[in-house]
Tab-separated table of C-alpha atoms and ligand atoms in Angstrom:
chain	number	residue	atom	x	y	z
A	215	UNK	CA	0.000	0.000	0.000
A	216	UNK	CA	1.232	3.646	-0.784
A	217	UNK	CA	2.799	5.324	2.253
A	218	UNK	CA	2.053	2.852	4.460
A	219	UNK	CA	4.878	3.553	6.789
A	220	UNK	CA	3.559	6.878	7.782
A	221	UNK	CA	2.078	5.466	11.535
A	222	UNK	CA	5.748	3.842	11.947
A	223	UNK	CA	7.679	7.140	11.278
A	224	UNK	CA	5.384	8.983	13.780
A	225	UNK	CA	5.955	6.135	16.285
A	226	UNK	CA	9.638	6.345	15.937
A	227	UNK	CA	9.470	10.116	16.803
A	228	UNK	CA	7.797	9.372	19.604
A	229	UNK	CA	10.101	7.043	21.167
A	230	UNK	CA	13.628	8.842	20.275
A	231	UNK	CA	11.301	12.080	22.242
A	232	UNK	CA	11.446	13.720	18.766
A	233	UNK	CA	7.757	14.048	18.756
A	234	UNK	CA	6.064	17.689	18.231
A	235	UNK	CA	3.091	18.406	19.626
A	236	UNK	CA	1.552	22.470	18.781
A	237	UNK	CA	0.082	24.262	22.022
A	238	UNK	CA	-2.376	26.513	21.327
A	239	UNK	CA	-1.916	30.202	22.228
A	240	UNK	CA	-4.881	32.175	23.668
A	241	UNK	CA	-3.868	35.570	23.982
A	242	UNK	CA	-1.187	38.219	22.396
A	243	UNK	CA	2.326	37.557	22.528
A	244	UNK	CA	3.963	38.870	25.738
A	245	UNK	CA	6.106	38.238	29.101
A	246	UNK	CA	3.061	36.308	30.284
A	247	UNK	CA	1.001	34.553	28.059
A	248	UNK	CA	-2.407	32.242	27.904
A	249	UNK	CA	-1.761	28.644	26.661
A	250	UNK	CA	-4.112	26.030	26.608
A	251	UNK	CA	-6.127	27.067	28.804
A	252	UNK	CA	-3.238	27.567	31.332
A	253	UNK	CA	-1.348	31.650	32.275
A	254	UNK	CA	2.727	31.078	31.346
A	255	UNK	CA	5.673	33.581	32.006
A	256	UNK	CA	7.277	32.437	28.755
A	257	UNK	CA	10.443	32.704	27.475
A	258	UNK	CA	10.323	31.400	24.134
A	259	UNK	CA	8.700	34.154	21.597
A	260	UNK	CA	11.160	36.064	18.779
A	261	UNK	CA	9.469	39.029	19.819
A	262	UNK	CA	12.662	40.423	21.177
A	263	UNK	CA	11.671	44.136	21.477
A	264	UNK	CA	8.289	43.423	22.763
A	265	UNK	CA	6.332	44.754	19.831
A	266	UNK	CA	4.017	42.146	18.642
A	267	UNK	CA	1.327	43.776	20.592
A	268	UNK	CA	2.418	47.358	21.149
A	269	UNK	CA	-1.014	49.292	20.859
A	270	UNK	CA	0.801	51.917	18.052
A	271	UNK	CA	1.356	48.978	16.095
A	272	UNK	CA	-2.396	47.490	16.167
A	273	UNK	CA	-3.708	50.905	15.646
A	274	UNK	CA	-1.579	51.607	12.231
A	275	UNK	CA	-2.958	48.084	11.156
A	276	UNK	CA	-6.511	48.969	11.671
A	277	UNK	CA	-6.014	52.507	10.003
A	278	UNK	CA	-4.483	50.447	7.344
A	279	UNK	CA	-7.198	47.866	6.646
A	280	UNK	CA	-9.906	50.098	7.218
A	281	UNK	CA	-8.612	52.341	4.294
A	282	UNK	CA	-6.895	49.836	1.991
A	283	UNK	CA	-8.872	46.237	3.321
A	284	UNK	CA	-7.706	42.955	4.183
A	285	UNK	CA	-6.261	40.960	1.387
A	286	UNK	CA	-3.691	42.519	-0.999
A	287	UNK	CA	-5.670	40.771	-3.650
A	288	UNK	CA	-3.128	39.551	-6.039
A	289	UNK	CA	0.782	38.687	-6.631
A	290	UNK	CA	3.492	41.965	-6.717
A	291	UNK	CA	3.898	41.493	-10.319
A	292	UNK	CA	0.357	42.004	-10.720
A	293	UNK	CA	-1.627	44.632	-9.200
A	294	UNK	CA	-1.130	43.827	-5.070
A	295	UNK	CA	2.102	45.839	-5.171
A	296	UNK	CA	0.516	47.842	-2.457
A	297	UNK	CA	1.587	51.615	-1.584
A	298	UNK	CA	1.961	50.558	2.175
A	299	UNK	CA	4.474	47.560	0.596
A	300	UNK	CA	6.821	50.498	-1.753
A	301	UNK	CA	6.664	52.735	1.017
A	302	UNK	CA	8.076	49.979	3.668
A	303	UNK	CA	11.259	48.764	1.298
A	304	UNK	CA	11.822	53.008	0.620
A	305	UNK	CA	11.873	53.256	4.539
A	306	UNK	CA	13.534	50.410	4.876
A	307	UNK	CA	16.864	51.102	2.465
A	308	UNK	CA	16.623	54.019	4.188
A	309	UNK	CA	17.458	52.395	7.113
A	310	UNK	CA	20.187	50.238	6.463
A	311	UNK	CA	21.515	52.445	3.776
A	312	UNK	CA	21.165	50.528	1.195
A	313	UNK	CA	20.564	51.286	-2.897
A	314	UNK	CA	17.019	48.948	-2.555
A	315	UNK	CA	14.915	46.490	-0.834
A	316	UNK	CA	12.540	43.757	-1.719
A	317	UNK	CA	9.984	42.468	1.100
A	318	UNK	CA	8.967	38.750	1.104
A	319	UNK	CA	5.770	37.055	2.280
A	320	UNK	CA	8.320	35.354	5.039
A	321	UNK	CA	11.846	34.610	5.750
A	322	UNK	CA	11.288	30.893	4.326
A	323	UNK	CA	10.106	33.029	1.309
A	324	UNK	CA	12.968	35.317	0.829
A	325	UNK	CA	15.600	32.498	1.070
A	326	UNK	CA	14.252	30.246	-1.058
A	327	UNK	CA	13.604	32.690	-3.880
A	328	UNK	CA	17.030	34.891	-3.481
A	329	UNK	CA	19.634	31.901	-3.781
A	330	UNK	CA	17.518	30.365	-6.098
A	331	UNK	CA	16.871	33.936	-8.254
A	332	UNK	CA	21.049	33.690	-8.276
A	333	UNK	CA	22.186	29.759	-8.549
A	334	UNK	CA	22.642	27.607	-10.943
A	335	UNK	CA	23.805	23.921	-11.086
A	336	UNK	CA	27.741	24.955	-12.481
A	337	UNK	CA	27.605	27.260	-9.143
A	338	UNK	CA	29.200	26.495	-5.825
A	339	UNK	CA	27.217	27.275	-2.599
A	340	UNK	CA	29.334	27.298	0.925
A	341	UNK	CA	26.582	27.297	4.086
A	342	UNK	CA	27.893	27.273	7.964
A	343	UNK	CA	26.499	24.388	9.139
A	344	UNK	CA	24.339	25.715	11.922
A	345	UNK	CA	22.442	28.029	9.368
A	346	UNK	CA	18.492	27.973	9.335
A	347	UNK	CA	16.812	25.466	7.931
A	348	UNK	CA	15.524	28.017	5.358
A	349	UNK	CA	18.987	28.437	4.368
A	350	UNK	CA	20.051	25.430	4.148
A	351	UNK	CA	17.158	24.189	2.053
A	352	UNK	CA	17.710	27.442	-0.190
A	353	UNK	CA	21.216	25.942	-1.570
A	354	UNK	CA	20.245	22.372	-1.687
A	355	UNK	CA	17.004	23.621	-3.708
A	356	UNK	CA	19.171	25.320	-6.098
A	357	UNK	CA	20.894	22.435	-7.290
A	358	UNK	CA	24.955	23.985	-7.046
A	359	UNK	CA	27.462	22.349	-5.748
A	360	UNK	CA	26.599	22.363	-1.623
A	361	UNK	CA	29.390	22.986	0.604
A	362	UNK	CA	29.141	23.123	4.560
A	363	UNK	CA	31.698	24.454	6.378
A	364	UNK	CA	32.285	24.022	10.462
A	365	UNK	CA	30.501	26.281	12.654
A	366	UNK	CA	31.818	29.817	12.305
A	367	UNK	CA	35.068	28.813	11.398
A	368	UNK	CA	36.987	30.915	8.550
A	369	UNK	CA	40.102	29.024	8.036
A	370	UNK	CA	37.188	25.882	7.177
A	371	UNK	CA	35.420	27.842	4.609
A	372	UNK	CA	38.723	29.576	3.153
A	373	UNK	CA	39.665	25.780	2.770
A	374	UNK	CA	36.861	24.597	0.480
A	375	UNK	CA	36.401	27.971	-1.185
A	376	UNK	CA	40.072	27.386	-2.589
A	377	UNK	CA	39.241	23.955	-4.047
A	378	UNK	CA	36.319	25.438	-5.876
A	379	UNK	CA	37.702	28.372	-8.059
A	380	UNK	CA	36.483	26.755	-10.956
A	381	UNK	CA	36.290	29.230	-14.178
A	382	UNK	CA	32.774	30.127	-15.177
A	383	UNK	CA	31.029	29.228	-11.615
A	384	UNK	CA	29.625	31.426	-9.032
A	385	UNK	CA	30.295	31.350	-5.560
A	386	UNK	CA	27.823	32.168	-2.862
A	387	UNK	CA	28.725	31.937	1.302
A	388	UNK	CA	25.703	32.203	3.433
A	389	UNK	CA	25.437	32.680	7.267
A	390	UNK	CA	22.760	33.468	9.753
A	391	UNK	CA	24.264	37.173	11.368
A	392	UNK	CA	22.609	35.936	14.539
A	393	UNK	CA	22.436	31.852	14.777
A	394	UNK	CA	18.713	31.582	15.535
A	395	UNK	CA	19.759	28.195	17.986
A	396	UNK	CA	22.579	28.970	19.689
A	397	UNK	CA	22.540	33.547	19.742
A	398	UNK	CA	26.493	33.775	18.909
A	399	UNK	CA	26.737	36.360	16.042
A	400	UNK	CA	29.163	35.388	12.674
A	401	UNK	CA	32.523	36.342	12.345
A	402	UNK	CA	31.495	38.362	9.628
A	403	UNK	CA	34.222	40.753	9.350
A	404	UNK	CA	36.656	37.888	8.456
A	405	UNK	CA	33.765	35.848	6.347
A	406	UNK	CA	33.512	38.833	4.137
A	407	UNK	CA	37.282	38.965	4.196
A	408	UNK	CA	37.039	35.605	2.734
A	409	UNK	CA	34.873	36.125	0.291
A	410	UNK	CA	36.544	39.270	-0.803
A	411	UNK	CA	40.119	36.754	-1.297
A	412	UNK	CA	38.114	33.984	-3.207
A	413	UNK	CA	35.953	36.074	-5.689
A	414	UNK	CA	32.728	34.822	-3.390
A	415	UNK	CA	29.420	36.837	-2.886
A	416	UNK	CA	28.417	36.984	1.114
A	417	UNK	CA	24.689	36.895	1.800
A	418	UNK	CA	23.454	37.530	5.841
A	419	UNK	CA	20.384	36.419	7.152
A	420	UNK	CA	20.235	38.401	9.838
A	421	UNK	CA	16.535	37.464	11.301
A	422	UNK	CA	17.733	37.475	14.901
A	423	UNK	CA	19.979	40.502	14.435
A	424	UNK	CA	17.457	43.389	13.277
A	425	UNK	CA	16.329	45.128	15.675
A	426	UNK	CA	18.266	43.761	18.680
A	427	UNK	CA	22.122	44.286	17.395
A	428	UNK	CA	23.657	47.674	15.507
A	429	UNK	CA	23.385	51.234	15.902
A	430	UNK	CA	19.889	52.017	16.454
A	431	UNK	CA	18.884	47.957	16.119
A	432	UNK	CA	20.518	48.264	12.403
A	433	UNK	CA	21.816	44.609	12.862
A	434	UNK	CA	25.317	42.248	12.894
A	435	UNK	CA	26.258	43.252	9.230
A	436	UNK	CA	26.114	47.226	10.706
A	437	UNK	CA	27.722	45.588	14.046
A	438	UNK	CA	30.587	44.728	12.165
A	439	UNK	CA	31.014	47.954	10.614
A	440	UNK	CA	30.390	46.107	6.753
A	441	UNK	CA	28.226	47.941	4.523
A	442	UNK	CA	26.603	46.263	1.355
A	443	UNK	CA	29.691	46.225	-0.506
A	444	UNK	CA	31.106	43.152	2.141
A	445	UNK	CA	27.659	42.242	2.527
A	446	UNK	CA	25.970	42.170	-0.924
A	447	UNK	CA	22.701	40.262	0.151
A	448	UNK	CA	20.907	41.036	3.615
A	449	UNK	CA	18.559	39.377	4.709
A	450	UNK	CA	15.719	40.195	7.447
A	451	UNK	CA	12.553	38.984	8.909
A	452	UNK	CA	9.803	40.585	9.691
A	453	UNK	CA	8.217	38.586	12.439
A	454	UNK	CA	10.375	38.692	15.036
A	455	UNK	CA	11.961	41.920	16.788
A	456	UNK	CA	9.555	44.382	14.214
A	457	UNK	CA	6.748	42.301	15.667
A	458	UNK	CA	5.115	42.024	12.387
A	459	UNK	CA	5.143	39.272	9.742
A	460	UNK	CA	7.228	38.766	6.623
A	461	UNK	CA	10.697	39.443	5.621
A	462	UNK	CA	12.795	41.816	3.803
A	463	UNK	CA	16.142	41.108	1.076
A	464	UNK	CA	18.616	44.778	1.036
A	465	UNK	CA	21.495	45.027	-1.655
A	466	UNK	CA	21.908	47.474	-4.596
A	467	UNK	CA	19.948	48.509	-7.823
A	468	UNK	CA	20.921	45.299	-9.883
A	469	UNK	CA	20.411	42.762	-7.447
A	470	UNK	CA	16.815	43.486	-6.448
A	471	UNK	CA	16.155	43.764	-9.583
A	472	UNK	CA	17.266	40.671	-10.424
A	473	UNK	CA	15.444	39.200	-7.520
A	474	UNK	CA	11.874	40.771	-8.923
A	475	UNK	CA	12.673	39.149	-12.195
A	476	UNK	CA	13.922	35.703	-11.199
A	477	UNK	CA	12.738	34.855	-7.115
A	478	UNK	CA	9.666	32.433	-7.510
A	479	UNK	CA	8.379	32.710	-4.121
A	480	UNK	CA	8.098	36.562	-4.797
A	481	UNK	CA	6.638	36.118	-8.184
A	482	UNK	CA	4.276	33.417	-7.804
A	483	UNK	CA	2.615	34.105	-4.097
A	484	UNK	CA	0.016	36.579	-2.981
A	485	UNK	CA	1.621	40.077	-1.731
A	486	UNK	CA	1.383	39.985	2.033
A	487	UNK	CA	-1.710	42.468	3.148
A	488	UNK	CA	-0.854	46.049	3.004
A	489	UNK	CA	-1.935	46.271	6.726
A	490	UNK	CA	0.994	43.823	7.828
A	491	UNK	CA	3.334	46.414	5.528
A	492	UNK	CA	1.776	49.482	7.212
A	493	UNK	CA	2.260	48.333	11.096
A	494	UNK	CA	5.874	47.306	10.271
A	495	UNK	CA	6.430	50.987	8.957
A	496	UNK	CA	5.446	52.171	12.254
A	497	UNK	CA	7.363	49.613	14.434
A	498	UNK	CA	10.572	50.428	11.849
A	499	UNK	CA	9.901	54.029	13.934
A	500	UNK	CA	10.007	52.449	17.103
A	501	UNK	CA	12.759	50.227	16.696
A	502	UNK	CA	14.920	53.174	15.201
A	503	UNK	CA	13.779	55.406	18.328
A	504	UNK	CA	13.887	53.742	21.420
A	505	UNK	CA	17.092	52.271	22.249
A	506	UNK	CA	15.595	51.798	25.697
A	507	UNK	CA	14.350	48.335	24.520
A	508	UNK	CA	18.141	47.453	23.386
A	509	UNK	CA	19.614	48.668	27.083
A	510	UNK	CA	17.176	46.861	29.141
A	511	UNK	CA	17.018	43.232	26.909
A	512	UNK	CA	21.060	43.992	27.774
A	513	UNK	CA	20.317	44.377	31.676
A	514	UNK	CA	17.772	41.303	31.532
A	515	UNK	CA	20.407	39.292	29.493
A	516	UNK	CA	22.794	40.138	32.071
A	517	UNK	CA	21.144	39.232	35.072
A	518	UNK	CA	20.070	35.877	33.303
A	519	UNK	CA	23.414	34.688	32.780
A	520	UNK	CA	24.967	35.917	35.963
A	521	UNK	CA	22.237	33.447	37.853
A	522	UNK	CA	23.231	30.390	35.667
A	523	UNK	CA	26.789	31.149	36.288
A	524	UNK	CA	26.618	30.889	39.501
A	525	UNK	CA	23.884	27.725	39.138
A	526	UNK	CA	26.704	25.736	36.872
A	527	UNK	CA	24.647	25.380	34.448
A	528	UNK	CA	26.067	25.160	30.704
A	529	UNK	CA	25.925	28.305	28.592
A	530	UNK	CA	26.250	29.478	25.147
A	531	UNK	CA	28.208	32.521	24.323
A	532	UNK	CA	25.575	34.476	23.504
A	533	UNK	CA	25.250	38.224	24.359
A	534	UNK	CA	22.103	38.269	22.763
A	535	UNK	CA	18.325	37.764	23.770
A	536	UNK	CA	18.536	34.209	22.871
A	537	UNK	CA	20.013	32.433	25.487
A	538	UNK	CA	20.071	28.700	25.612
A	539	UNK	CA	20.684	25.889	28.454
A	540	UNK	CA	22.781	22.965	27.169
A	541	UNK	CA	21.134	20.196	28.557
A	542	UNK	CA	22.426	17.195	25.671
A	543	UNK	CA	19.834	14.302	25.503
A	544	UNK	CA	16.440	15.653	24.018
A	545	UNK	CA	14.699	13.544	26.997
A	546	UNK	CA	16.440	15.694	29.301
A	547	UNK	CA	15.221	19.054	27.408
A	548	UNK	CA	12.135	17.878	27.174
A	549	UNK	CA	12.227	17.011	31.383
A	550	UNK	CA	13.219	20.432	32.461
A	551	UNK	CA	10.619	21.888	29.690
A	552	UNK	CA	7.555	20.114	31.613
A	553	UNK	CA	9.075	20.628	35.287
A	554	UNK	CA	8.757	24.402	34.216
A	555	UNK	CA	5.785	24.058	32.708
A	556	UNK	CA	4.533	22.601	36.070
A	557	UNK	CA	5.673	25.764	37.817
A	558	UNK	CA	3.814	27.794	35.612
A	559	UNK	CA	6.835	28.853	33.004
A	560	UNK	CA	7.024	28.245	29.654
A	561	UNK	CA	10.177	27.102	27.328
A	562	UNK	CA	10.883	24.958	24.676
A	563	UNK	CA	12.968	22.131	24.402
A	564	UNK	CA	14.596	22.386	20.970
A	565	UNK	CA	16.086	18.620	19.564
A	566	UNK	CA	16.650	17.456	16.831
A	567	UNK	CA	16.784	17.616	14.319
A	568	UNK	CA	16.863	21.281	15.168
A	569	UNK	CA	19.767	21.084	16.185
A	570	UNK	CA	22.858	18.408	16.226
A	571	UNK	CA	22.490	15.093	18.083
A	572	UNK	CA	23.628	15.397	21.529
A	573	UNK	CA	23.104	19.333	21.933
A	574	UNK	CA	19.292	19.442	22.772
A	575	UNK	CA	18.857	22.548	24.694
A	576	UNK	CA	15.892	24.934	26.520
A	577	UNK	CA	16.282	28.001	24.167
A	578	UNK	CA	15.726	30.837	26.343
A	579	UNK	CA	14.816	33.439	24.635
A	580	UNK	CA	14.066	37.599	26.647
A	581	UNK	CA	11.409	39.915	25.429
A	582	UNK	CA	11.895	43.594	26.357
A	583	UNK	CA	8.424	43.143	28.095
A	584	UNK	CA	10.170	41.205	30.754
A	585	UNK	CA	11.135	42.810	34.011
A	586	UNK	CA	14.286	41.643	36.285
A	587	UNK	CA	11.739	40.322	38.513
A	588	UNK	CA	10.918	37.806	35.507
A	589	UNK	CA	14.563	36.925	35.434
A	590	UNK	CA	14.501	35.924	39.087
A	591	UNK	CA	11.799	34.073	38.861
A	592	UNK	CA	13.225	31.712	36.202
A	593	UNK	CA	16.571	31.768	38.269
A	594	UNK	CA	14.649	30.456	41.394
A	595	UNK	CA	12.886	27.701	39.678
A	596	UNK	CA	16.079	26.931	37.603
A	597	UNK	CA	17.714	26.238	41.237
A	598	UNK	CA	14.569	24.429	42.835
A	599	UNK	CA	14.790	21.712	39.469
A	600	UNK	CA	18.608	21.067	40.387
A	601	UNK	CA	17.409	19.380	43.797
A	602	UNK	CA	15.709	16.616	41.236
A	603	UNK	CA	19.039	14.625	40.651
A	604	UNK	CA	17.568	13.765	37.224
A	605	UNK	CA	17.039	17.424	36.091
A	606	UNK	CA	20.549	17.863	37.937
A	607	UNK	CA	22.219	15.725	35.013
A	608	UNK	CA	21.883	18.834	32.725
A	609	UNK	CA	25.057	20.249	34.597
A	610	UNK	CA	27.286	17.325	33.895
A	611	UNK	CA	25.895	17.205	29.888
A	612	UNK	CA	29.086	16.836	27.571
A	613	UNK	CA	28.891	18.292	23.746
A	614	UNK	CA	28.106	15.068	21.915
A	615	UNK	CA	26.393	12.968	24.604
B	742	LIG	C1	17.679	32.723	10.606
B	742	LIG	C2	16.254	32.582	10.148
B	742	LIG	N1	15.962	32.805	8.863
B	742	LIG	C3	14.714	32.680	8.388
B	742	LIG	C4	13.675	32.336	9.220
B	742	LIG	C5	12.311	32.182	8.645
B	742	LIG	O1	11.615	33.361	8.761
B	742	LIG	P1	10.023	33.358	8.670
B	742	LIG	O2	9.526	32.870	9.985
B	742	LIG	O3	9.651	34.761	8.376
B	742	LIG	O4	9.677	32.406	7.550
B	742	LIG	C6	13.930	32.121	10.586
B	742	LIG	C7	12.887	31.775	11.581
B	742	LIG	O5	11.741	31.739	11.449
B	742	LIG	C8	15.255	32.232	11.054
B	742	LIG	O6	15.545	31.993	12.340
């Protein structure tokens, strides 16, 4: 019979603890939220600067649907090329100082379609080998020649970009800016470095990175003091810090034209509504105005990892919002994800295949909606789950067990 092994996959997931099951959420995303019925402080949204229900932000999507409606109607290339949509990517270049910018239904979206829009089978593409899924599926998708190179390492990439100067072929490095697993941030000023030696193009997706990182939340590419000539394709989403939905692609004249010409998931998909494009105009405002959100996600982060410190418990080196606990078998993740749960706080367990085998993790992640007290709270219940010696396995976890 066809498919017939369909029950059997789902049973294996459940016994290796791979198994995903979707909570329902019941109210707006903030510190606390409704889930299932049950009230959570949660630390697991990508709604870093606390915008996804800032009342400025609802009230410039209502303006926006009550003058322009609900669905944009029809494809870019079409007619739904919406004002609200041109004026976004205008403000948007404008921020990152950049020549253009194309927005993208999603992040998945603008992956897909930009190193597709620029690959070709003769090509060569060179991926870090944490990079998002999107990303990954982007340069297997496009059919070139798939490199992966170890974790944020330059001398491995400079290695396999020199044994793949062949004459006629492209070559394309991609990196998350921020790694959306782990929160360490590229090495990007010696990636581009690389590229620059090698003849390579760099693209950044920076999805964790806008908002949160840079001058004025401008992201790791501006971090790293790299403009668009290092940096030739930048990529951001929309649905995390702006608090909004979608994503955006920045780089010069040629190459968003190119992308409007040649990136099927912008061509062949329904414009996002022009009320989504309208509230992210007005959190761009936000997010360029009120660094406050930046300094206290830094105080919060602070705080965080000074308790675990002194806990033992394993860190990454993150300075950024996300923030995860290295716990190494995804039963124990998934352990310390319901004996929070119990005590009324909410975090995933992220496993594979997520991430690697061996480095399953509670991926902490702070909202600028949290308070210290928020912190504390997690820190206490943190040290009350260390008295279970079962839960107090996650401090003796080796990389790779
Ligand atoms: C690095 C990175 N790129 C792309 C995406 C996908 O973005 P979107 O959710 O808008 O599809 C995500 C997460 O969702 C991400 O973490």
């Amino acid at each position: 019979m066809a498919f017939d092994n369909l029950a059997e996959k789902l049973a294996q997931r459940k016994a290796e603890s791979l198994y995903r099951r979707r909570r329902v959420l019941q109210s707006p995303q903030g510190a606390t939220v409704c889930v299932d019925g049950q009230n959570f402080l949660a630390f697991c949204s990508n709604d870093y600067l606390g915008l996804a229900n800032d009342s400025r932000l609802k009230a410039a999507m209502v303006d926006a649907v009550n003058l322009s409606g609900v669905g944009s109607g029809a494809s870019h290339l079409v007619n739904g090329h919406h004002e609200q949509h041109h004026l976004l990517e205008e403000e948007l270049a404008e921020f990152l100082g950049v020549e253009r910018v194309l927005c993208f239904s999603s992040g998945y979206m603008a992956n897909i379609g930009t190193v597709n829009a620029l690959l070709g089978k003769q090509d060569h593409v060179f991926e870090d080998r944490l990079n998002h899924a999107s990303l990954l599926d982007a340069g297997l998708l496009s059919g070139a020649r798939f490199h992966r190179y170890l974790h944020a390492d330059v001398a491995s990439l400079n290695s396999k970009l020199s044994r793949a100067m062949h004459p006629g072929s492209e070559r394309l490095v991609i990196t998350d800016g921020v790694f959306s697993m782990d929160g360490d941030v590229a090495p990007l000023a010696e990636l581009a470095q690389a590229c620059r030696q090698h003849d390579a193009w760099l693209m950044v997706d920076d999805a964790h990175g806008y908002g949160v990182i840079g001058k004025g939340g401008r992201g790791a590419v501006n971090a790293a003091g790299l403009s668009v000539k290092d940096v030739p394709l930048q990529v951001g989403t929309l649905g995390k810090a702006f608090g909004t939905s979608g994503a955006f692609v920045a780089g010069d004249e040629t190459t968003i034209e190119t992308l409007i010409q040649f990136a099927r998931s912008y061509i062949y998909t329904t414009a996002m509504p022009p009320s989504i494009a309208a509230a992210t105009r007005k959190s761009l405002q936000i997010v360029m105005a009120e660094d406050w959100r930046r300094q206290h996600l830094a105080t919060l982060i602070a705080a965080f990892r000074k308790g675990c410190e002194q806990l033992g418990f394993r860190l990454m080196s993150s300075t950024t919002p996300i923030q995860p606990i290295l716990m190494g078998t995804a039963d124990l993740a998934i352990r310390w994800s319901l004996f929070l749960q119990e005590k009324g706080i909410l975090i995933t367990a992220i496993r594979p295949p997520t991430v690697p085998a061996g480095t399953s993790r509670l991926r902490i992640t702070f909202t600028a909606a949290h308070t210290e007290a928020d912190v504390m709270r997690l820190i206490d219940q943190l040290k009350i789950g260390l008295r279970n010696p079962e839960l107090a396995k996650a401090l003796r976890c080796e990389d790779g067990q």
